[in-house]
Amino acid sequence: MALNQSFVGRSYRLPWVYEVGREGIRDLAYAIGDLNRAYRDPEVAKSFGHADIVATPTFATVLAVRSHHVVTDDPELGMDYSRMMHSSQRFINHRPIKPGDRLICEVHVDDISSRMGNDYITLRSELLTEDGEAICSAIATLIVRGEKPVAAQEGDSA
């Protein structure tokens, strides 16, 4: 089943504010194996010019994944989540995320396309403070595998 093309251009906002906490920052740094002490030790962070610890550059994933579900869980999209794979992720950080930040997240469906029997959906999650300060853009492409692999056509390179 192909993804519903009418979703391109839609935007959704998570219905709550996420307050960033020190332990959440530390937990994610440990979980991903990032040993940079600026994510755990306030004194080290201060030596880099920060008032407190800061989050890893990929911390936006915490909210981005939640925002993805606002889109992918909508039955009208037509996504079979059991066939979904994560293809790519990139972050455009405007400033470090820090404890006490109160963030909102808006997700935008930037593209839906089909290639070789698979559907691709590109989601852009914009993290902002409650006051509207841009913090991070997290852009992800998800692949929904087709039911049957499409045979390579003559002339296609392997």
Short mmCIF file of C-alpha atoms in Angstrom, two decimals:
data_model
loop_
_atom_site.label_atom_id
_atom_site.label_comp_id
_atom_site.label_asym_id
_atom_site.label_seq_id
_atom_site.Cartn_x
_atom_site.Cartn_y
_atom_site.Cartn_z
CA MET A 1 0.00 0.00 0.00
CA ALA A 2 1.46 3.39 -1.02
CA LEU A 3 1.70 6.21 1.47
CA ASN A 4 -0.94 8.90 1.13
CA GLN A 5 0.60 11.72 -0.92
CA SER A 6 -1.90 14.24 0.48
CA PHE A 7 0.18 14.31 3.69
CA VAL A 8 2.95 16.29 1.94
CA GLY A 9 2.87 19.83 3.31
CA ARG A 10 1.00 18.96 6.49
CA SER A 11 2.32 20.19 9.84
CA TYR A 12 1.51 19.07 13.37
CA ARG A 13 2.49 20.36 16.79
CA LEU A 14 3.03 18.12 19.78
CA PRO A 15 0.31 19.04 22.28
CA TRP A 16 2.66 19.57 25.24
CA VAL A 17 5.81 21.39 26.28
CA TYR A 18 8.93 19.32 26.99
CA GLU A 19 11.06 20.60 29.87
CA VAL A 20 14.68 19.55 29.46
CA GLY A 21 16.24 18.17 32.62
CA ARG A 22 19.83 17.50 33.64
CA GLU A 23 19.24 13.79 34.15
CA GLY A 24 17.66 13.40 30.73
CA ILE A 25 20.72 15.03 29.15
CA ARG A 26 23.06 12.79 31.13
CA ASP A 27 21.00 9.66 30.44
CA LEU A 28 21.05 10.18 26.68
CA ALA A 29 24.81 10.89 26.67
CA TYR A 30 25.44 7.62 28.53
CA ALA A 31 22.95 5.70 26.37
CA ILE A 32 24.68 6.68 23.13
CA GLY A 33 28.16 6.24 24.62
CA ASP A 34 29.21 9.88 24.26
CA LEU A 35 31.92 10.44 26.85
CA ASN A 36 32.16 14.23 26.45
CA ARG A 37 32.05 15.43 30.05
CA ALA A 38 30.34 18.70 29.07
CA TYR A 39 27.15 16.59 28.86
CA ARG A 40 27.53 15.43 32.48
CA ASP A 41 29.76 17.77 34.49
CA PRO A 42 28.73 21.43 34.99
CA GLU A 43 32.32 22.51 35.69
CA VAL A 44 33.55 21.05 32.40
CA ALA A 45 30.64 22.68 30.57
CA LYS A 46 31.53 26.02 32.19
CA SER A 47 35.10 25.68 30.90
CA PHE A 48 33.59 25.66 27.40
CA GLY A 49 31.57 28.83 28.11
CA HIS A 50 28.24 27.25 29.06
CA ALA A 51 26.32 28.08 32.24
CA ASP A 52 25.53 24.40 32.89
CA ILE A 53 25.78 21.05 31.15
CA VAL A 54 24.52 20.95 27.56
CA ALA A 55 22.81 18.22 25.58
CA THR A 56 24.46 16.16 22.88
CA PRO A 57 23.89 17.49 19.35
CA THR A 58 21.49 14.58 18.74
CA PHE A 59 19.32 15.20 21.83
CA ALA A 60 16.58 16.55 19.55
CA THR A 61 15.83 12.90 18.72
CA VAL A 62 13.99 12.66 22.04
CA LEU A 63 11.27 14.95 20.70
CA ALA A 64 11.66 14.26 16.98
CA VAL A 65 10.76 10.58 17.31
CA ARG A 66 7.68 11.47 19.32
CA SER A 67 6.66 13.96 16.64
CA HIS A 68 7.16 11.34 13.91
CA HIS A 69 4.50 9.19 15.55
CA VAL A 70 1.95 11.99 15.23
CA VAL A 71 2.28 11.45 11.47
CA THR A 72 3.09 7.75 11.14
CA ASP A 73 0.37 6.58 13.54
CA ASP A 74 -2.36 8.29 11.50
CA PRO A 75 -4.20 5.45 9.73
CA GLU A 76 -4.92 7.75 6.77
CA LEU A 77 -1.18 7.85 5.96
CA GLY A 78 -1.28 4.13 5.21
CA MET A 79 2.00 3.20 6.87
CA ASP A 80 2.64 -0.40 7.82
CA TYR A 81 4.99 0.30 10.73
CA SER A 82 6.26 -3.30 10.68
CA ARG A 83 7.79 -2.55 7.26
CA MET A 84 9.34 0.79 8.26
CA MET A 85 13.11 1.37 8.42
CA HIS A 86 15.04 4.47 9.38
CA SER A 87 17.04 5.67 6.38
CA SER A 88 18.74 8.90 7.41
CA GLN A 89 18.81 11.58 10.07
CA ARG A 90 20.46 14.99 10.20
CA PHE A 91 20.40 17.86 12.64
CA ILE A 92 20.74 21.59 12.16
CA ASN A 93 21.48 22.93 15.64
CA HIS A 94 21.02 26.64 16.22
CA ARG A 95 22.25 26.51 19.80
CA PRO A 96 22.89 23.81 22.41
CA ILE A 97 19.91 22.44 24.30
CA LYS A 98 20.32 23.03 28.02
CA PRO A 99 18.60 22.13 31.29
CA GLY A 100 15.50 24.20 31.88
CA ASP A 101 14.72 24.73 28.21
CA ARG A 102 10.99 24.42 27.62
CA LEU A 103 10.61 23.13 24.10
CA ILE A 104 7.77 22.75 21.67
CA CYS A 105 8.01 20.61 18.57
CA GLU A 106 6.36 20.99 15.19
CA VAL A 107 6.69 18.22 12.61
CA HIS A 108 6.37 18.86 8.90
CA VAL A 109 5.84 16.27 6.16
CA ASP A 110 8.30 17.56 3.57
CA ASP A 111 8.17 14.74 1.02
CA ILE A 112 6.69 11.38 0.15
CA SER A 113 8.03 9.47 -2.84
CA SER A 114 8.25 5.94 -4.20
CA ARG A 115 11.35 4.26 -5.62
CA MET A 116 11.82 0.64 -6.63
CA GLY A 117 8.66 -0.45 -4.84
CA ASN A 118 9.49 1.30 -1.55
CA ASP A 119 7.94 4.45 -0.10
CA TYR A 120 10.08 7.22 1.37
CA ILE A 121 8.78 9.87 3.75
CA THR A 122 10.83 12.87 4.89
CA LEU A 123 9.83 14.44 8.20
CA ARG A 124 11.27 17.67 9.58
CA SER A 125 10.87 18.32 13.30
CA GLU A 126 11.41 21.91 14.39
CA LEU A 127 12.28 22.37 18.05
CA LEU A 128 11.63 25.84 19.46
CA THR A 129 11.44 27.39 22.88
CA GLU A 130 8.03 28.47 24.11
CA ASP A 131 9.09 32.00 23.12
CA GLY A 132 9.72 30.89 19.53
CA GLU A 133 13.53 30.73 19.56
CA ALA A 134 14.69 28.18 16.97
CA ILE A 135 16.76 25.46 18.65
CA CYS A 136 17.11 22.60 16.18
CA SER A 137 15.78 21.19 12.93
CA ALA A 138 15.84 17.38 12.88
CA ILE A 139 15.27 15.91 9.42
CA ALA A 140 14.60 12.18 9.04
CA THR A 141 13.85 9.99 6.07
CA LEU A 142 11.94 6.78 6.72
CA ILE A 143 11.53 3.93 4.24
CA VAL A 144 8.49 1.69 4.10
CA ARG A 145 9.50 -1.49 2.31
CA GLY A 146 7.21 -2.62 -0.45
CA GLU A 147 5.45 -5.95 -0.41
CA LYS A 148 7.64 -7.47 -3.14
CA PRO A 149 11.09 -6.44 -4.28
CA VAL A 150 11.07 -4.85 -7.71
CA ALA A 151 13.32 -6.77 -10.10
CA ALA A 152 16.25 -4.77 -11.44
CA GLN A 153 15.65 -3.69 -14.99
CA GLU A 154 18.15 -4.26 -17.74
CA GLY A 155 20.79 -1.57 -17.63
CA ASP A 156 20.43 -0.86 -13.89
CA SER A 157 23.71 -0.97 -12.04
CA ALA A 158 23.97 -3.24 -9.03
#
